[in-house]
PDB file of C-alpha atoms in Angstrom:
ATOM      1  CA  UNK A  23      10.124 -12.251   3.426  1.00  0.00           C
ATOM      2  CA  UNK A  24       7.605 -14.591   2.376  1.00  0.00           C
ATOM      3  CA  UNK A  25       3.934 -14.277   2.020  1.00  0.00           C
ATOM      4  CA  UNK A  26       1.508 -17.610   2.851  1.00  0.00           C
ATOM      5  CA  UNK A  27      -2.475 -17.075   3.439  1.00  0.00           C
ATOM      6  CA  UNK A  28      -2.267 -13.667   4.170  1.00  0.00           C
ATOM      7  CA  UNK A  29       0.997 -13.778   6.619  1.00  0.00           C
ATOM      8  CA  UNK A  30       4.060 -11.749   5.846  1.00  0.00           C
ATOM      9  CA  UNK A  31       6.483 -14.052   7.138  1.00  0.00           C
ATOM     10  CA  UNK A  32      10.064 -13.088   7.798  1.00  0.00           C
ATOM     11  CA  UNK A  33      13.204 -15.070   9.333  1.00  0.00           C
ATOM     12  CA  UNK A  34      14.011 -14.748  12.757  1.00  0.00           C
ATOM     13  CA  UNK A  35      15.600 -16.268  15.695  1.00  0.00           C
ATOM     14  CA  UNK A  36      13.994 -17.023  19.176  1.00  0.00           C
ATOM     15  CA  UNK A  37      16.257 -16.278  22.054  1.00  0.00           C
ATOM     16  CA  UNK A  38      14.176 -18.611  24.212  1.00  0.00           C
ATOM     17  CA  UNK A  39      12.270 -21.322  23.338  1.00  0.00           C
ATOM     18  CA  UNK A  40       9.030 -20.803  21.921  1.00  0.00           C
ATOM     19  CA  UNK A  41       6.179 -23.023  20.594  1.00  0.00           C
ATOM     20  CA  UNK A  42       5.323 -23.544  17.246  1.00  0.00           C
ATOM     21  CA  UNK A  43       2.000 -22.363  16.072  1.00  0.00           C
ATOM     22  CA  UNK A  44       1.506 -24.951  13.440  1.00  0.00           C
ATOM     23  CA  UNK A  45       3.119 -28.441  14.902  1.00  0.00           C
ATOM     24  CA  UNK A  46       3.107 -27.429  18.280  1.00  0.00           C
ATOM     25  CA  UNK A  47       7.094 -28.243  19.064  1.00  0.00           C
ATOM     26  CA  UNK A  48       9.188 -26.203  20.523  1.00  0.00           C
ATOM     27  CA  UNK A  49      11.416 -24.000  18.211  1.00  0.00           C
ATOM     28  CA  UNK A  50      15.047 -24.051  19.962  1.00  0.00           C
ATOM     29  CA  UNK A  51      17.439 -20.915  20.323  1.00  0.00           C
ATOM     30  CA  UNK A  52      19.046 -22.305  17.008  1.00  0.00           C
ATOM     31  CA  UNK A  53      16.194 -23.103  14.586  1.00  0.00           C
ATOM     32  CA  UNK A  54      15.183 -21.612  11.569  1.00  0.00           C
ATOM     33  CA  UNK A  55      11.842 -19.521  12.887  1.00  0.00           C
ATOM     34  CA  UNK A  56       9.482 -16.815  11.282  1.00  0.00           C
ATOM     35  CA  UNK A  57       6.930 -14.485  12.771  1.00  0.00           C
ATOM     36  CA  UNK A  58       4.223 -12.973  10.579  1.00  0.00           C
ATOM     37  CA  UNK A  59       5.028  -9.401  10.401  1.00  0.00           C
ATOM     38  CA  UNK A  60       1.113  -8.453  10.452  1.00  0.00           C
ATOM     39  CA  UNK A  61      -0.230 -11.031  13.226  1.00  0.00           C
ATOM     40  CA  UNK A  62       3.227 -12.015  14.943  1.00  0.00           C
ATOM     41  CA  UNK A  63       1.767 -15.674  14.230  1.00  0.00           C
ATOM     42  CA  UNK A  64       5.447 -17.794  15.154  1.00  0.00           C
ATOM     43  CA  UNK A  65       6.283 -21.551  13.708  1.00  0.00           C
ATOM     44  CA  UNK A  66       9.350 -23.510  12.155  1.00  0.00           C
ATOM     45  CA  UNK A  67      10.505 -22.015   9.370  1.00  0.00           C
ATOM     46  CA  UNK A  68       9.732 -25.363   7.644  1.00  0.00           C
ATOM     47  CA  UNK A  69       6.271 -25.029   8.478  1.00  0.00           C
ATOM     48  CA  UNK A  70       5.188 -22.013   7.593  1.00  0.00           C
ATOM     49  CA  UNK A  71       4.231 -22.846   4.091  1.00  0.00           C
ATOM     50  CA  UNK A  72       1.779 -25.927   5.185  1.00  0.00           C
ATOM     51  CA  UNK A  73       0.077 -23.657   7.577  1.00  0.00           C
ATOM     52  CA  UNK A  74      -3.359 -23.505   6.653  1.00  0.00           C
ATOM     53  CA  UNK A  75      -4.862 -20.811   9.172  1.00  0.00           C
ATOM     54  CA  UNK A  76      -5.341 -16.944   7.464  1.00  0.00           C
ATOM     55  CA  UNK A  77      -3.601 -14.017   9.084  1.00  0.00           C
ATOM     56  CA  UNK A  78      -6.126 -12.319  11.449  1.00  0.00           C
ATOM     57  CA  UNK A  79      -4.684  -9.052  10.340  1.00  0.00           C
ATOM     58  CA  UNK A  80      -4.267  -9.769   6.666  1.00  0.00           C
ATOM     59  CA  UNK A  81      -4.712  -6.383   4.581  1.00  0.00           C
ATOM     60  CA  UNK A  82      -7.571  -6.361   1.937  1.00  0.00           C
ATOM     61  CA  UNK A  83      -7.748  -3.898  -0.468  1.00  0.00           C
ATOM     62  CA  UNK A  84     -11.762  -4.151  -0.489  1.00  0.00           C
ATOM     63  CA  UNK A  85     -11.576  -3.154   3.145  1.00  0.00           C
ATOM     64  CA  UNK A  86      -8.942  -0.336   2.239  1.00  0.00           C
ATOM     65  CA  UNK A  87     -10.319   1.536   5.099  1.00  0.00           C
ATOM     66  CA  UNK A  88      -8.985   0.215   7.482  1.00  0.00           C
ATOM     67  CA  UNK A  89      -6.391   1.831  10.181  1.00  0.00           C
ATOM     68  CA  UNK A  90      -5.617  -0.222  12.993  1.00  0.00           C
ATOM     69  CA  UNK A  91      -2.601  -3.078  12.552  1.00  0.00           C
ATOM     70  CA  UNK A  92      -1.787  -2.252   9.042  1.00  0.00           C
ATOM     71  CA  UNK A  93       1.594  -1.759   8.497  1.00  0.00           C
ATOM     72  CA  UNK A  94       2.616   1.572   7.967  1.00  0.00           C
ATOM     73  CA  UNK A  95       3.786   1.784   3.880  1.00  0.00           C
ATOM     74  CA  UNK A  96      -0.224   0.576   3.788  1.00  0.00           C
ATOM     75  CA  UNK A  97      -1.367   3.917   4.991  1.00  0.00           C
ATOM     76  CA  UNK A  98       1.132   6.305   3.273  1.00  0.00           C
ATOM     77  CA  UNK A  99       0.866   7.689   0.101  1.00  0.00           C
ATOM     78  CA  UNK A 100       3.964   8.793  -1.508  1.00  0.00           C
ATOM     79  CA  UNK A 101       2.814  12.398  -1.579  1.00  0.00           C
ATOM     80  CA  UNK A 102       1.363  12.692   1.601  1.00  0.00           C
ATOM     81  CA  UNK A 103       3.687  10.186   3.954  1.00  0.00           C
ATOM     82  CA  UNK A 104       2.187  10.907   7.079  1.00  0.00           C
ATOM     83  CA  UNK A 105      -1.074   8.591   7.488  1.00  0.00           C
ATOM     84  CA  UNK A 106      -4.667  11.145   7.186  1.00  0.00           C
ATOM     85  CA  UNK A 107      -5.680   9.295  10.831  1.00  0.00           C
ATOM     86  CA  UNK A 108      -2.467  10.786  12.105  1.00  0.00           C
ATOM     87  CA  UNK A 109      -2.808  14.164  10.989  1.00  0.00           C
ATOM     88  CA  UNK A 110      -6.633  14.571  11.581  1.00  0.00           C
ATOM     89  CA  UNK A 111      -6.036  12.942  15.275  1.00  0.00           C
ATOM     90  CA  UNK A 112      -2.780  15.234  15.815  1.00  0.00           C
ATOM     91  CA  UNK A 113      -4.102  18.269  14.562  1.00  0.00           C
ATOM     92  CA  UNK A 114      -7.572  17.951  16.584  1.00  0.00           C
ATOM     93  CA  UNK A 115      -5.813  17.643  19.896  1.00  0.00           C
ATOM     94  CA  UNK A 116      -3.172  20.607  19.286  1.00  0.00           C
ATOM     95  CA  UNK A 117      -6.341  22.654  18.707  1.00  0.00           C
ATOM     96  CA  UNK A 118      -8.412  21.990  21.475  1.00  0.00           C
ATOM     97  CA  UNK A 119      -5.841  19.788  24.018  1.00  0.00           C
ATOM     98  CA  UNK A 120      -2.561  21.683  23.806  1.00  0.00           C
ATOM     99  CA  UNK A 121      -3.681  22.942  27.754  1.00  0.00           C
ATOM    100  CA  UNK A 122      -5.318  19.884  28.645  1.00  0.00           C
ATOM    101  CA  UNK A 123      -4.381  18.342  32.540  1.00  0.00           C
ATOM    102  CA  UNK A 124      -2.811  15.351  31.771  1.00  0.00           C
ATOM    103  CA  UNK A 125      -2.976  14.775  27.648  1.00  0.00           C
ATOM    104  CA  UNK A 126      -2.076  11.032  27.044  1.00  0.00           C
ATOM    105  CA  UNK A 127      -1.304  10.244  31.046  1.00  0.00           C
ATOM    106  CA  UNK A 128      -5.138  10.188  31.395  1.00  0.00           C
ATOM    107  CA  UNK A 129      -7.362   7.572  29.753  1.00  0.00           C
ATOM    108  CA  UNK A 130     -10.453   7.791  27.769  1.00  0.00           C
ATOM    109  CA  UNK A 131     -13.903   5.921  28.603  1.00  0.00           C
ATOM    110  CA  UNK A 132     -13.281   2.297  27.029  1.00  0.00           C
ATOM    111  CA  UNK A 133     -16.392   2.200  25.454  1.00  0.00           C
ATOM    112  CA  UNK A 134     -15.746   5.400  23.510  1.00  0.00           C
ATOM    113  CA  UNK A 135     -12.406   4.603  22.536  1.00  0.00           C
ATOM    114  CA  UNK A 136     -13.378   1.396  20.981  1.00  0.00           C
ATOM    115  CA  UNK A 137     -16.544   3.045  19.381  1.00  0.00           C
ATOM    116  CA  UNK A 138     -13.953   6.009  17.954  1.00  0.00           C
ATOM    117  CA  UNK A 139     -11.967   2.854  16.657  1.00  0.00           C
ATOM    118  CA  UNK A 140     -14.332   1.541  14.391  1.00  0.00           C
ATOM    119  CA  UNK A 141     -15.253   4.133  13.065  1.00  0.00           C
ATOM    120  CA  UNK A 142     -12.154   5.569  12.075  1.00  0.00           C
ATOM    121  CA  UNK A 143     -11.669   2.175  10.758  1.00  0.00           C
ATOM    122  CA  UNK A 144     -14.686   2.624   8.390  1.00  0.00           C
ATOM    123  CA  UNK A 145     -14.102   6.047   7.150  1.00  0.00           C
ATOM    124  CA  UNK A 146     -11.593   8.229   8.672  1.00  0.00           C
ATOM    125  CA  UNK A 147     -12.566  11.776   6.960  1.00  0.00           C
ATOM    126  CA  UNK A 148     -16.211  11.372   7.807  1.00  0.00           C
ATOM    127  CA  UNK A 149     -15.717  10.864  11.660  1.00  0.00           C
ATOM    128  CA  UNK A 150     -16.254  14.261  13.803  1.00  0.00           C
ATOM    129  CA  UNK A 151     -13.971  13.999  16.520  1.00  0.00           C
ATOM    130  CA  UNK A 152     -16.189  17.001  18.359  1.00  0.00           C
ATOM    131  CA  UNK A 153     -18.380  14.177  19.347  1.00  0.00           C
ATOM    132  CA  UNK A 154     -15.869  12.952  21.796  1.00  0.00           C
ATOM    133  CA  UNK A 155     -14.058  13.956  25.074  1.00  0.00           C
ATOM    134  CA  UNK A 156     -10.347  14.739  24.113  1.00  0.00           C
ATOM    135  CA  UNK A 157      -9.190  11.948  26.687  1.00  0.00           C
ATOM    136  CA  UNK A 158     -10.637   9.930  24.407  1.00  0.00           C
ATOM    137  CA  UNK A 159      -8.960  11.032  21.011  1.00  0.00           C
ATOM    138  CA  UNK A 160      -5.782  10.641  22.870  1.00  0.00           C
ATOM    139  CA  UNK A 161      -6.305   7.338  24.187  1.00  0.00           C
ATOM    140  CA  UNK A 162      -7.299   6.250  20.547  1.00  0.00           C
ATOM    141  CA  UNK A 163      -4.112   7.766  18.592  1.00  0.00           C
ATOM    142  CA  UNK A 164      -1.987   5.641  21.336  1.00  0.00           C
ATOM    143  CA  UNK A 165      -3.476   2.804  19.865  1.00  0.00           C
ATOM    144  CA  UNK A 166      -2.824   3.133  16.812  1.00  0.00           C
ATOM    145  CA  UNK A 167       0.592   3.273  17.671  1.00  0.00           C
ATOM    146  CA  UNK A 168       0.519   0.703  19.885  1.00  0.00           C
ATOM    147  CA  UNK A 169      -1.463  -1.896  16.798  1.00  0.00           C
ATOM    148  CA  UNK A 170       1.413  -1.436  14.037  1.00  0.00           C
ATOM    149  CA  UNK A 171       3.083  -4.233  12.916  1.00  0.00           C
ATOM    150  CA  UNK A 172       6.407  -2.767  13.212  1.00  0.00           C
ATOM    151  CA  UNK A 173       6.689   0.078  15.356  1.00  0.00           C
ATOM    152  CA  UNK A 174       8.027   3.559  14.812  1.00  0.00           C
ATOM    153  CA  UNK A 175      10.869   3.211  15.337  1.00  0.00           C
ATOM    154  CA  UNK A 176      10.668  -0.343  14.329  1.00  0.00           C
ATOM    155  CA  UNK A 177      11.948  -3.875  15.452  1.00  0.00           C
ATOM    156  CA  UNK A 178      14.915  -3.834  13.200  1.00  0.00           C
ATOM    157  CA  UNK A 179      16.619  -0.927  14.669  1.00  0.00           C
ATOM    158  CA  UNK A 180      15.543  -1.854  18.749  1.00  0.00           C
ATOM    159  CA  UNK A 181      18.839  -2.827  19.600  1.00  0.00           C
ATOM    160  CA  UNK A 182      21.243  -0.551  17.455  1.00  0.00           C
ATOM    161  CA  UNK A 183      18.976   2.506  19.886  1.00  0.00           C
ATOM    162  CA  UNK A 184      19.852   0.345  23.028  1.00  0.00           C
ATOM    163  CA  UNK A 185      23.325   0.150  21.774  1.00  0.00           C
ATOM    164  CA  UNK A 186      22.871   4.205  21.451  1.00  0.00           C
ATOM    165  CA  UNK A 187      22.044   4.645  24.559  1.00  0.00           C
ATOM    166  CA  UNK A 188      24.656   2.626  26.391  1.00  0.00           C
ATOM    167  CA  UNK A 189      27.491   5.658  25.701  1.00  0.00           C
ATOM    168  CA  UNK A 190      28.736   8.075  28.371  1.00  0.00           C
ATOM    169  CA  UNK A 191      29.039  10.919  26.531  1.00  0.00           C
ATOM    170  CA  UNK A 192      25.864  12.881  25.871  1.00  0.00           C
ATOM    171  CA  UNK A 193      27.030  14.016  22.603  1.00  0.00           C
ATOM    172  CA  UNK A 194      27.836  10.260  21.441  1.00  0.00           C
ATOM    173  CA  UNK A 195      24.734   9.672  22.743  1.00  0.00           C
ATOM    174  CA  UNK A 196      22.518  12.047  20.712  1.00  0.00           C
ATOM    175  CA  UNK A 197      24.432  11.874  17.404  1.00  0.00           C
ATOM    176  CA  UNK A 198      24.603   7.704  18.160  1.00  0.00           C
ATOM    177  CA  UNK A 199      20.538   7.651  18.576  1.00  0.00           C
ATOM    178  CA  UNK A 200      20.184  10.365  14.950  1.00  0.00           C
ATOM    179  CA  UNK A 201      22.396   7.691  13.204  1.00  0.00           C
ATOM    180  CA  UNK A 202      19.931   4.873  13.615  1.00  0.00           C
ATOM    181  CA  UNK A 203      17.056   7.093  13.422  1.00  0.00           C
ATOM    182  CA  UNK A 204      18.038   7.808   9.719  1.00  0.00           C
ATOM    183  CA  UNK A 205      18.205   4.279   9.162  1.00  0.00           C
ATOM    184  CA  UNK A 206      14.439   4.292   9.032  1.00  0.00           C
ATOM    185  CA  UNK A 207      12.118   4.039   6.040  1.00  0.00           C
ATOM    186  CA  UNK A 208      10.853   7.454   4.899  1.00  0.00           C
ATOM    187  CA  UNK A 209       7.219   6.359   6.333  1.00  0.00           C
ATOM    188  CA  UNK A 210       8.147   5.903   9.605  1.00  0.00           C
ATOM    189  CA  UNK A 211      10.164   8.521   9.404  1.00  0.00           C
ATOM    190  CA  UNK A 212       7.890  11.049   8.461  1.00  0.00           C
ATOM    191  CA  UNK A 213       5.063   9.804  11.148  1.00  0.00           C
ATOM    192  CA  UNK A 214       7.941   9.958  13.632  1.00  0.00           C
ATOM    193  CA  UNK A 215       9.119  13.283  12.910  1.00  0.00           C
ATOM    194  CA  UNK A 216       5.026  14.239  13.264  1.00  0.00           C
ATOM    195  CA  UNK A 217       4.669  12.997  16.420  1.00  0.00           C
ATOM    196  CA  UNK A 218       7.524  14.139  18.084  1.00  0.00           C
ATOM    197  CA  UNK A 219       6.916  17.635  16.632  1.00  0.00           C
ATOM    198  CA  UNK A 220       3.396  17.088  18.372  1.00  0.00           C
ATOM    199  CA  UNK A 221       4.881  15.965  21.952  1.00  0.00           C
ATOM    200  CA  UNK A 222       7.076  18.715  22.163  1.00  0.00           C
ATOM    201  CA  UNK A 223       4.180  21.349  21.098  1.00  0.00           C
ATOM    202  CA  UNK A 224       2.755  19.448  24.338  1.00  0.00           C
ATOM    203  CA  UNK A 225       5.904  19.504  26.242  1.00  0.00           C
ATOM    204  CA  UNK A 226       6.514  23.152  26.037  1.00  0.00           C
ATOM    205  CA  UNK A 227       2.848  23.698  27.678  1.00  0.00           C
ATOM    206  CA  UNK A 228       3.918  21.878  30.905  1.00  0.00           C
ATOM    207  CA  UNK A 229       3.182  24.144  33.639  1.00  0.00           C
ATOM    208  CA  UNK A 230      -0.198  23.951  32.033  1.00  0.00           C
ATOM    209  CA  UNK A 231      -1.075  19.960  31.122  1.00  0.00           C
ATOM    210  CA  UNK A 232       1.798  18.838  33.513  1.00  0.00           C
ATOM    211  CA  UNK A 233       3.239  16.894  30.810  1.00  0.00           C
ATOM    212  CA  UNK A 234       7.514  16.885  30.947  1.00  0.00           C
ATOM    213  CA  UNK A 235       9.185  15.228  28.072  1.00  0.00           C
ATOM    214  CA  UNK A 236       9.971  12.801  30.695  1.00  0.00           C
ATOM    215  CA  UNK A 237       6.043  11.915  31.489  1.00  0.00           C
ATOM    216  CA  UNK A 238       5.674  12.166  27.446  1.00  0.00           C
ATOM    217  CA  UNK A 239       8.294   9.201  26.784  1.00  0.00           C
ATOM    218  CA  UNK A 240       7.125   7.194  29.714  1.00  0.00           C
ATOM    219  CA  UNK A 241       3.632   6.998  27.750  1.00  0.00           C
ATOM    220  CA  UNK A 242       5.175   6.709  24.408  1.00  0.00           C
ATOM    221  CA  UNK A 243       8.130   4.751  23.987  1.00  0.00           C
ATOM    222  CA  UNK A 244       5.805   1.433  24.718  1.00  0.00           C
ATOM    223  CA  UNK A 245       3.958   2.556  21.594  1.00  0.00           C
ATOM    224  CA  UNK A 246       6.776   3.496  19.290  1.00  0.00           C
ATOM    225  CA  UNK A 247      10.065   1.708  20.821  1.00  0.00           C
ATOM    226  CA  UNK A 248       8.284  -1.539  21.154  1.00  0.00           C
ATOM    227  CA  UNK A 249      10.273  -4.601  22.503  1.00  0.00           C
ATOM    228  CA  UNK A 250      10.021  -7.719  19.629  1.00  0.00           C
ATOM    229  CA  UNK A 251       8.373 -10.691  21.195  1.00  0.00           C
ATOM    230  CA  UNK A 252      11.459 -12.481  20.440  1.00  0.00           C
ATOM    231  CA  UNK A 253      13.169 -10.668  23.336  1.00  0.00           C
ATOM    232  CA  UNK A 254      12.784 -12.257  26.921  1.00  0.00           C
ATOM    233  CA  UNK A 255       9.767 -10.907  28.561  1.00  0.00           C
ATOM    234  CA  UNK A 256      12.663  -9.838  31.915  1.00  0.00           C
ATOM    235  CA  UNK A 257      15.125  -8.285  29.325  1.00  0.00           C
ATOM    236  CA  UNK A 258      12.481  -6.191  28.067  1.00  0.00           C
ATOM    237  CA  UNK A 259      11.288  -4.988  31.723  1.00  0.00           C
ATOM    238  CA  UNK A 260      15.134  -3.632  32.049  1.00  0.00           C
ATOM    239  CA  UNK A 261      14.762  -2.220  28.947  1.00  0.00           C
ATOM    240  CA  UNK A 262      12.278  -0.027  29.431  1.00  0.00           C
ATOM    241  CA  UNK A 263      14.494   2.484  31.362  1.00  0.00           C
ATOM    242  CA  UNK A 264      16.777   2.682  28.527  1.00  0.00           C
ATOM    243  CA  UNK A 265      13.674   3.101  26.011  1.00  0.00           C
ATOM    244  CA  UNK A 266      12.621   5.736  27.703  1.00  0.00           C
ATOM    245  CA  UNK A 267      15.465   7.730  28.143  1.00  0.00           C
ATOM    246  CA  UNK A 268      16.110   7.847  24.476  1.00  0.00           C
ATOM    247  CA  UNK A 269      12.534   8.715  23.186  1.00  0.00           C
ATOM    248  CA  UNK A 270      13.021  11.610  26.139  1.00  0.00           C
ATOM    249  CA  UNK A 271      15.745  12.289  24.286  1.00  0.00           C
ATOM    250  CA  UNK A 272      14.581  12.705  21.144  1.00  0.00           C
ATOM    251  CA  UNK A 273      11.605  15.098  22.698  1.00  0.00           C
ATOM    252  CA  UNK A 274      14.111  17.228  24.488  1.00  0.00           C
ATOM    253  CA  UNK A 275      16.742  17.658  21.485  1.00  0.00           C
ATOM    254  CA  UNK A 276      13.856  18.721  18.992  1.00  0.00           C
ATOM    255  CA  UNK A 277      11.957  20.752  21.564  1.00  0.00           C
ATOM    256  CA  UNK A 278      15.686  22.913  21.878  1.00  0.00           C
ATOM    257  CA  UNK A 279      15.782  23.254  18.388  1.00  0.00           C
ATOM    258  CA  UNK A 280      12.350  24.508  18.548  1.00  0.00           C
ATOM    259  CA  UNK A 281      13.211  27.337  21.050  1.00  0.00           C
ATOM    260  CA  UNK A 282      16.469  28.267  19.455  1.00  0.00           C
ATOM    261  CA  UNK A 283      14.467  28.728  15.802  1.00  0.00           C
ATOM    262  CA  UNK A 284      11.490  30.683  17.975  1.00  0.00           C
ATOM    263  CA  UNK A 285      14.650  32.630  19.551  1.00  0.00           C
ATOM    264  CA  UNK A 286      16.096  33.202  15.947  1.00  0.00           C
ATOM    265  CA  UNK A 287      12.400  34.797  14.520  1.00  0.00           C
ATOM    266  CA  UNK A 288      12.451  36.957  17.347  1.00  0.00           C
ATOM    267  CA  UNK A 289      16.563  38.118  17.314  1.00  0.00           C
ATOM    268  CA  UNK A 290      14.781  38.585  13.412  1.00  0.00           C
ATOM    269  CA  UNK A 291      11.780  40.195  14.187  1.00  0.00           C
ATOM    270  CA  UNK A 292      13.764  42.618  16.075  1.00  0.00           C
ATOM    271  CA  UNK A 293      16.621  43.315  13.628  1.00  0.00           C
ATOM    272  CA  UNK A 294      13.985  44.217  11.244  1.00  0.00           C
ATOM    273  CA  UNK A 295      11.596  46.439  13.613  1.00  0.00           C
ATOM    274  CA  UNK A 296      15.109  48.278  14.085  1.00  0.00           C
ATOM    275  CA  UNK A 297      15.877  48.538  10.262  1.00  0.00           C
ATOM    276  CA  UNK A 298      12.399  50.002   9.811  1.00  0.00           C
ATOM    277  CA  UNK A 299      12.761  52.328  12.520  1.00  0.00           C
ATOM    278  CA  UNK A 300      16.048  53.896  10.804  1.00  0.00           C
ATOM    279  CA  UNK A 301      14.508  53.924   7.358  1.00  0.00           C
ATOM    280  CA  UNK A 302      11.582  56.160   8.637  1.00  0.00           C
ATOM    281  CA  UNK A 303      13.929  58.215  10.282  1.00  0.00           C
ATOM    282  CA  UNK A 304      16.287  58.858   7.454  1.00  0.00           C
ATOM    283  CA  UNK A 305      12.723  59.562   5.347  1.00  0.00           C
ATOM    284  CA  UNK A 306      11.355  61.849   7.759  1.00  0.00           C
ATOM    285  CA  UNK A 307      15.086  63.911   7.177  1.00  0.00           C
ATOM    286  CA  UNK A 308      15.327  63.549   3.960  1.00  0.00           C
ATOM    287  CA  UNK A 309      11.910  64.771   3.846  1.00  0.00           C
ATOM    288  CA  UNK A 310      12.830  68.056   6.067  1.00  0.00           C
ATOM    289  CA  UNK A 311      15.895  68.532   4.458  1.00  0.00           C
ATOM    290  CA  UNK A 312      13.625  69.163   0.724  1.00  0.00           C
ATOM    291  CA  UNK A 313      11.871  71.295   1.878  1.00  0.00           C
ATOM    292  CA  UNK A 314      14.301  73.089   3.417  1.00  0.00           C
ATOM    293  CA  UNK A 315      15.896  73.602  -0.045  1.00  0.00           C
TER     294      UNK A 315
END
């Protein structure tokens, strides 16, 4: 990784051939290449110390406000992991969008979204999301996702989830796709883990928003199993399928966890309404049995 202007270059490899942003040659399957982790901004790894033009999405800590396209580790403090635009965007549609008809299928008015934007970008805690339609909230958390840097579930690890997904065995499959899922940074961890805790609290309202798992991941794996742009544009249409299936995944496994814990309070819940039941009882006779003496 090397920083130049603002850009947070790191080495890569093209697997077709791409133009150079700084001397406008091609860079071959073979060269040397780096992409700006923050803009995406591709040249010859030769060249991208005499480039002179400043990252469009450079971070500057006098604009610390700012949400959208900042990497993730940016956003996080070490006590609180999850970003505050997360939460106060997650937590605002689970309390009034839980039942919504189609929560994240549907899209917000453009104009709205954009205005929500900025203004998150100037001061998330002073922004009162009551001022706008819940369509619109949605639409704007998606982008967030969708403006990272790196993704969720991040560049690095795009192909070791493809590989993941390629087994026949559902088991493989799941404990495959957990494997490279702990191979990510505690940040994007922790936002993961949020978020999918938030799609299956939407998930398990389906006959009311019409929202499957499936419908879920066919939104959200764009936003947080992102093909890199050093993929072929084709290979990442086929892709897609694959993507999809394993954020699906990932909804359905922790949404069955969910209902067995839910299943577990209640076998609990039960156990102890029982318990209290026979200690009233053997009260109530102890009780008759003094004063019978």
């Amino acid at each position: 990784v090397e920083e130049h202007n603002g850009h947070i270059f790191k080495a890569t490899q093209y697997s077709i051939p791409t133009y150079c942003e700084y001397c406008s040659s091609l860079i071959w399957m073979m060269d040397r290449a780096c992409v700006c982790k923050l803009c995406r901004y591709a040249c010859h790894r030769r060249c991208c110390t005499k480039m002179t033009t400043k990252c469009s999405k450079k971070y500057d800590p006098e604009l610390s406000s700012r949400q959208f396209g900042v990497e993730l580790s940016r956003l996080s403090r070490e006590e609180h992991t999850v970003p505050h635009l997360v939460e106060k965007l997650i937590n605002y549609i689970e309390m009034h969008g839980l039942y919504t008809e189609g929560i994240y299928r549907k899209s917000g008015s453009t104009n709205k979204v954009k205005e929500l934007r900025q203004g998150l970008d100037t001061d998330v805690s002073s922004m009162n999301l009551d001022d706008y339609n819940i369509h619109v909230i949605a639409s704007v958390l998606k982008q967030w996702l969708r403006d990272l840097p790196s993704p969720l579930m991040t560049f690095e690890l795009y192909q070791e989830f493809l590989r993941a997904m390629g087994q026949t065995d559902r088991r493989e499959v799941i404990q495959n796709v957990y494997s490279v899922i702990d191979q990510l940074s505690r940040t994007h961890l922790s936002a993961l883990e949020r978020l999918v805790f938030h799609l299956v609290r939407i998930a398990l309202q389906e006959e009311t928003n019409r929202m499957s798992a499936n419908a879920l991941a066919i939104v959200f794996a764009p936003c947080v199993l992102r093909c890199p742009d050093t993929i072929d544009p084709l290979q990442s249409v086929q892709d897609i399928s694959k993507t999809t299936a394993c954020v699906e995944l990932v909804i359905n496994e922790q949404m069955s966890k969910y209902r067995a814990r839910l299943k577990d309070i209640s076998s609990l819940e039960f156990a102890e309404s029982k318990a209290k039941g026979r200690l009233t009882h053997i009260r109530r006779s102890l009780a008759y049995m003094t004063r019978g003496t």
